[in-house]
Amino acid sequence: MTAQPTEALSGTLRLPGDKSISHRALMLGGLAVGETTIDGLLEGEDVLCTAAAMRALGAEIERDENGQWHVWGRGVGGLGEPDNVIDMGNSGTGARLLLGILASHPLTAVLTGDASLRGRPMARVTDPLAACGAEFIARTGGRLPLTVVGSRDPLPLDYELPVPSAQVKSAVLLAGLNAPGDTRVVEREATRDHSERMLAYFGATIRRSEIEIEGCMASEIVLSGQPELTGRPVRVPADPSSAAFPLVAALLLPGSQTRLIGVGMNPQRSGLLTTLQEMGGDIEITNAREEGGEPVADLLVRGGPLEGVEVPAARAPSMIDEYPVLAMAAAAAKGRTVMKGLGELRVKESDRLATVARGLNLCGLEIEEGPDSLTVEGVNGRPPGGNNQPIQTELDHRIAMSFLVLGMASERPVQIDDATPIATSFPDFTKLMQDLGAKLTDV
Ligand code: S3P
C-alpha cells in the first residue's frame, strides 16, 4: 500500500472500539455468571482470536445482526480444557492475559501465534504465574508455542512488576480471580487500569492504594480472590491508540479539520494528547463524559505547525503504543524531538525503536536511535518521503499505519511492504482515512 501526499483531511470519524478493553470484556464475560452484552467491540483480528479462545474454553459467544456481542460465561474457575491448540494470532495482550486465566484453572492448554507473537517474550508472565502452582513449557527464551498446565489448587500471588506492563499486571490479577485470599500487585509506574476498572464493574473487590517503597511512591492493587463475577453490559469506547493515526495526520496537514467521536480518555492512555499539545497541536477536547466506567470525549483537531519537544521517560507507559506515530509528527515538526524511556518498544509486535528508525532513515530523516531512546530532527514542514523502496513493517500494524500517515504529510509518496497487519487493530483504517480525504492506494 502507498500513501500519496495529501492536502488536508476533513470530516467526522467514529473510531473502532478499544483493543485493550475489548479483550478484557470478552475474558471477564467468559468468567462471569449470566450474560454480558458488549457494544462497540473491536472486530479486529486480535480480539477475534480472544473470542475464539474463550469459546474454546467453554464460554458461549455470539454476535447479533446489530453488531452487539453476547457472552454467556462459565463463572470464575469454570472454564474447561480446550480440545485443540489455541492460536492467538498477532496478539500479545490476548496471549498474556489468557495465560493468567489458564494458570489458575485445572487444565492443560497449548498456545501459539503468528511469527511476530512467536518471537515475543512470555517469561514476563509465566515467571510470576508459576508461583500460583502452574507449570509452563515454552520454547527457548520463553516463547510460543507454549504449554500451560494450570494449577488445581492455585495460590494467590504477590508480585512487584519489574517492568511497567499492564499485560503482566492483568495476567497476575486474572490468575488471582480463581485463588483463595488476596492477590497483590505493586507497580512503581502507573500503567493502564482497564482490568482493575472492569473487574470492579463485574463485581470483584479490588482496591488500589498508594504506598512508599525505598522512598518512592508506588501503587498497590489488591484483589480478593474467588469473587462471583456477574455478566454486565459493556460499552467499549473508541480506541485512543487508533485515534492517534487520524489525529496526527490531521495535525500534520494544514487546513485539516477533523472531529473524532467518543475517544477513550483514560489518563493512563492520554500521554500522546499531552505531548501533541505541548508541541503546539490544535486539539480541542469537547463533550467529556463517562461511558461504561471509562472517561471519553470528542476531539476537534485542526492542522498547523508543530514544534519538537522532549518527551520524559515517565510518560512512556501512558503512550507506549503511540511512539511510532509520534515519531512521524516529530519528523514534520520544527526542531528536535527527544523520546526517552522506550526500552519496552523493543518487545512489541516488532522492535519498534529499530523499525521506526530504519523507516525514517529511508524517508530521508535524521534519526538517532539509542538503546532506549529516539531522537528525530524535524524538518519544519513536509518531510522528503519515500525513495521507491517499501518500508519494512515487520508484521506490525502500528508501524504500517504510522508510515502511511508520514506518506500523507511528505513531499513524495511512502510505500509500505505489507498492509495486512492493520486488520489486527483497525480493520477499516484505509476506508475511514480515505473518507477523510487521505490518498491511499493499494500498491
Ligand atoms: C496492553 C498493554 C501494553 C500495550 C498493548 C496493550 C494491554 O502492553 O502495549 O498494546 O491491553 O494491557 P504492555 O503491558 O506489555 O506494556
mmCIF file of C-alpha atoms in Angstrom, residues 256-416:
data_model
loop_
_atom_site.group_PDB
_atom_site.id
_atom_site.type_symbol
_atom_site.label_atom_id
_atom_site.label_comp_id
_atom_site.label_asym_id
_atom_site.label_seq_id
_atom_site.Cartn_x
_atom_site.Cartn_y
_atom_site.Cartn_z
ATOM 1 C CA SER A 256 -7.412 19.999 8.132
ATOM 2 C CA GLN A 257 -10.376 19.987 10.471
ATOM 3 C CA THR A 258 -11.406 16.606 11.847
ATOM 4 C CA ARG A 259 -13.690 15.539 14.655
ATOM 5 C CA LEU A 260 -13.033 12.226 16.411
ATOM 6 C CA ILE A 261 -16.021 10.944 18.396
ATOM 7 C CA GLY A 262 -16.125 9.109 21.757
ATOM 8 C CA VAL A 263 -12.363 8.622 22.157
ATOM 9 C CA GLY A 264 -11.202 6.898 25.368
ATOM 10 C CA MET A 265 -9.545 9.442 27.694
ATOM 11 C CA ASN A 266 -8.255 7.136 30.415
ATOM 12 C CA PRO A 267 -5.387 9.135 31.994
ATOM 13 C CA GLN A 268 -3.095 6.113 31.593
ATOM 14 C CA ARG A 269 -3.663 6.272 27.829
ATOM 15 C CA SER A 270 -3.544 10.002 27.121
ATOM 16 C CA GLY A 271 0.206 10.716 27.004
ATOM 17 C CA LEU A 272 0.117 11.318 23.247
ATOM 18 C CA LEU A 273 -2.515 14.053 23.621
ATOM 19 C CA THR A 274 -0.401 15.798 26.260
ATOM 20 C CA THR A 275 2.694 15.556 24.062
ATOM 21 C CA LEU A 276 0.988 16.798 20.900
ATOM 22 C CA GLN A 277 -0.498 19.718 22.823
ATOM 23 C CA GLU A 278 2.973 20.559 24.160
ATOM 24 C CA MET A 279 4.175 20.526 20.543
ATOM 25 C CA GLY A 280 1.559 23.175 19.768
ATOM 26 C CA GLY A 281 -1.055 20.852 18.252
ATOM 27 C CA ASP A 282 -4.521 22.385 17.993
ATOM 28 C CA ILE A 283 -6.673 19.747 19.717
ATOM 29 C CA GLU A 284 -9.911 20.782 21.400
ATOM 30 C CA ILE A 285 -11.333 18.314 23.889
ATOM 31 C CA THR A 286 -15.131 18.579 23.954
ATOM 32 C CA ASN A 287 -18.117 16.746 25.376
ATOM 33 C CA ALA A 288 -16.119 14.945 28.097
ATOM 34 C CA ARG A 289 -18.275 12.214 29.656
ATOM 35 C CA GLU A 290 -18.136 8.743 31.152
ATOM 36 C CA GLU A 291 -19.186 5.579 29.307
ATOM 37 C CA GLY A 292 -19.123 2.152 30.972
ATOM 38 C CA GLY A 293 -16.684 3.206 33.689
ATOM 39 C CA GLU A 294 -14.212 4.856 31.299
ATOM 40 C CA PRO A 295 -13.810 8.587 30.545
ATOM 41 C CA VAL A 296 -14.410 9.524 26.874
ATOM 42 C CA ALA A 297 -14.514 12.782 24.873
ATOM 43 C CA ASP A 298 -14.756 14.115 21.340
ATOM 44 C CA LEU A 299 -11.622 15.651 19.837
ATOM 45 C CA LEU A 300 -11.650 18.532 17.360
ATOM 46 C CA VAL A 301 -8.318 18.597 15.539
ATOM 47 C CA ARG A 302 -7.011 21.351 13.263
ATOM 48 C CA GLY A 303 -3.851 21.150 11.195
ATOM 49 C CA GLY A 304 -0.962 23.536 11.889
ATOM 50 C CA PRO A 305 2.723 23.772 12.728
ATOM 51 C CA LEU A 306 4.293 21.646 15.479
ATOM 52 C CA GLU A 307 7.471 22.147 17.474
ATOM 53 C CA GLY A 308 9.899 19.487 18.688
ATOM 54 C CA VAL A 309 9.819 18.649 22.403
ATOM 55 C CA GLU A 310 11.497 16.391 24.919
ATOM 56 C CA VAL A 311 9.153 13.596 25.989
ATOM 57 C CA PRO A 312 10.036 12.472 29.525
ATOM 58 C CA ALA A 313 10.583 8.782 30.283
ATOM 59 C CA ALA A 314 7.898 8.942 32.987
ATOM 60 C CA ARG A 315 5.281 9.475 30.284
ATOM 61 C CA ALA A 316 6.124 6.278 28.396
ATOM 62 C CA PRO A 317 3.538 3.946 29.999
ATOM 63 C CA SER A 318 0.687 6.326 29.112
ATOM 64 C CA MET A 319 1.618 6.436 25.414
ATOM 65 C CA ILE A 320 3.608 3.257 24.909
ATOM 66 C CA ASP A 321 1.827 2.297 21.665
ATOM 67 C CA GLU A 322 1.899 5.838 20.276
ATOM 68 C CA TYR A 323 5.653 6.452 19.850
ATOM 69 C CA PRO A 324 5.760 5.277 16.231
ATOM 70 C CA VAL A 325 3.146 7.806 15.146
ATOM 71 C CA LEU A 326 4.623 10.492 17.426
ATOM 72 C CA ALA A 327 7.923 9.969 15.594
ATOM 73 C CA MET A 328 6.088 10.832 12.335
ATOM 74 C CA ALA A 329 4.774 14.050 13.910
ATOM 75 C CA ALA A 330 8.312 14.791 15.132
ATOM 76 C CA ALA A 331 9.646 14.404 11.575
ATOM 77 C CA ALA A 332 7.455 17.276 10.367
ATOM 78 C CA ALA A 333 7.889 19.455 13.460
ATOM 79 C CA LYS A 334 10.275 22.390 13.838
ATOM 80 C CA GLY A 335 13.378 21.296 15.734
ATOM 81 C CA ARG A 336 14.398 18.177 17.555
ATOM 82 C CA THR A 337 12.168 15.750 19.438
ATOM 83 C CA VAL A 338 13.783 13.513 22.042
ATOM 84 C CA MET A 339 11.856 10.483 23.329
ATOM 85 C CA LYS A 340 13.221 8.663 26.365
ATOM 86 C CA GLY A 341 12.419 5.543 28.378
ATOM 87 C CA LEU A 342 11.485 3.462 25.337
ATOM 88 C CA GLY A 343 13.047 0.102 26.256
ATOM 89 C CA GLU A 344 9.659 -1.644 26.125
ATOM 90 C CA LEU A 345 9.266 -0.675 22.452
ATOM 91 C CA ARG A 346 11.828 -3.329 21.604
ATOM 92 C CA VAL A 347 9.441 -6.164 22.582
ATOM 93 C CA LYS A 348 6.244 -5.028 20.878
ATOM 94 C CA GLU A 349 4.801 -6.529 17.657
ATOM 95 C CA SER A 350 8.188 -5.571 16.191
ATOM 96 C CA ASP A 351 11.265 -3.914 17.701
ATOM 97 C CA ARG A 352 9.571 -0.569 17.230
ATOM 98 C CA LEU A 353 12.639 1.517 18.026
ATOM 99 C CA ALA A 354 14.521 -0.190 15.222
ATOM 100 C CA THR A 355 11.639 -0.323 12.703
ATOM 101 C CA VAL A 356 10.798 3.366 13.205
ATOM 102 C CA ALA A 357 14.448 4.465 12.997
ATOM 103 C CA ARG A 358 15.114 2.388 9.865
ATOM 104 C CA GLY A 359 11.954 3.577 8.135
ATOM 105 C CA LEU A 360 12.501 7.260 8.941
ATOM 106 C CA ASN A 361 16.072 6.992 7.728
ATOM 107 C CA LEU A 362 14.827 5.546 4.470
ATOM 108 C CA CYS A 363 12.460 8.511 4.190
ATOM 109 C CA GLY A 364 15.341 10.979 4.379
ATOM 110 C CA LEU A 365 15.162 11.955 8.055
ATOM 111 C CA GLU A 366 17.961 12.362 10.543
ATOM 112 C CA ILE A 367 17.477 9.943 13.432
ATOM 113 C CA GLU A 368 19.435 8.878 16.454
ATOM 114 C CA GLU A 369 18.478 5.504 17.896
ATOM 115 C CA GLY A 370 19.731 4.861 21.442
ATOM 116 C CA PRO A 371 19.271 1.661 23.440
ATOM 117 C CA ASP A 372 16.030 3.070 24.866
ATOM 118 C CA SER A 373 15.657 6.466 23.235
ATOM 119 C CA LEU A 374 14.905 8.033 19.897
ATOM 120 C CA THR A 375 15.807 11.481 18.606
ATOM 121 C CA VAL A 376 14.188 12.852 15.468
ATOM 122 C CA GLU A 377 15.373 16.034 13.737
ATOM 123 C CA GLY A 378 12.205 17.665 12.447
ATOM 124 C CA VAL A 379 12.250 19.362 9.038
ATOM 125 C CA ASN A 380 9.673 22.067 9.874
ATOM 126 C CA GLY A 381 7.286 21.160 7.069
ATOM 127 C CA ARG A 382 6.846 18.255 4.693
ATOM 128 C CA PRO A 383 9.498 15.531 5.190
ATOM 129 C CA PRO A 384 11.093 14.219 1.963
ATOM 130 C CA GLY A 385 9.159 10.927 1.930
ATOM 131 C CA GLY A 386 9.858 7.547 0.318
ATOM 132 C CA ASN A 387 12.631 6.713 -2.123
ATOM 133 C CA ASN A 388 10.905 3.908 -4.080
ATOM 134 C CA GLN A 389 11.837 1.302 -1.503
ATOM 135 C CA PRO A 390 8.971 -0.003 0.625
ATOM 136 C CA ILE A 391 9.139 0.411 4.394
ATOM 137 C CA GLN A 392 9.582 -2.936 6.196
ATOM 138 C CA THR A 393 6.694 -3.160 8.652
ATOM 139 C CA GLU A 394 7.705 -6.490 10.282
ATOM 140 C CA LEU A 395 4.091 -7.698 10.806
ATOM 141 C CA ASP A 396 3.443 -4.614 12.931
ATOM 142 C CA HIS A 397 0.112 -2.832 12.435
ATOM 143 C CA ARG A 398 1.196 0.391 14.136
ATOM 144 C CA ILE A 399 4.376 0.647 12.053
ATOM 145 C CA ALA A 400 2.254 0.200 8.915
ATOM 146 C CA MET A 401 -0.261 2.917 9.836
ATOM 147 C CA SER A 402 2.431 5.313 11.107
ATOM 148 C CA PHE A 403 4.343 5.286 7.816
ATOM 149 C CA LEU A 404 1.123 5.734 5.851
ATOM 150 C CA VAL A 405 0.476 8.853 7.935
ATOM 151 C CA LEU A 406 4.020 10.011 7.122
ATOM 152 C CA GLY A 407 3.363 9.483 3.412
ATOM 153 C CA MET A 408 0.263 11.702 3.543
ATOM 154 C CA ALA A 409 2.347 14.501 5.077
ATOM 155 C CA SER A 410 5.508 14.080 2.933
ATOM 156 C CA GLU A 411 6.762 15.556 -0.355
ATOM 157 C CA ARG A 412 6.929 12.126 -2.011
ATOM 158 C CA PRO A 413 4.712 9.041 -1.508
ATOM 159 C CA VAL A 414 5.611 6.437 1.126
ATOM 160 C CA GLN A 415 5.068 2.770 0.331
ATOM 161 C CA ILE A 416 4.821 0.008 2.942
#
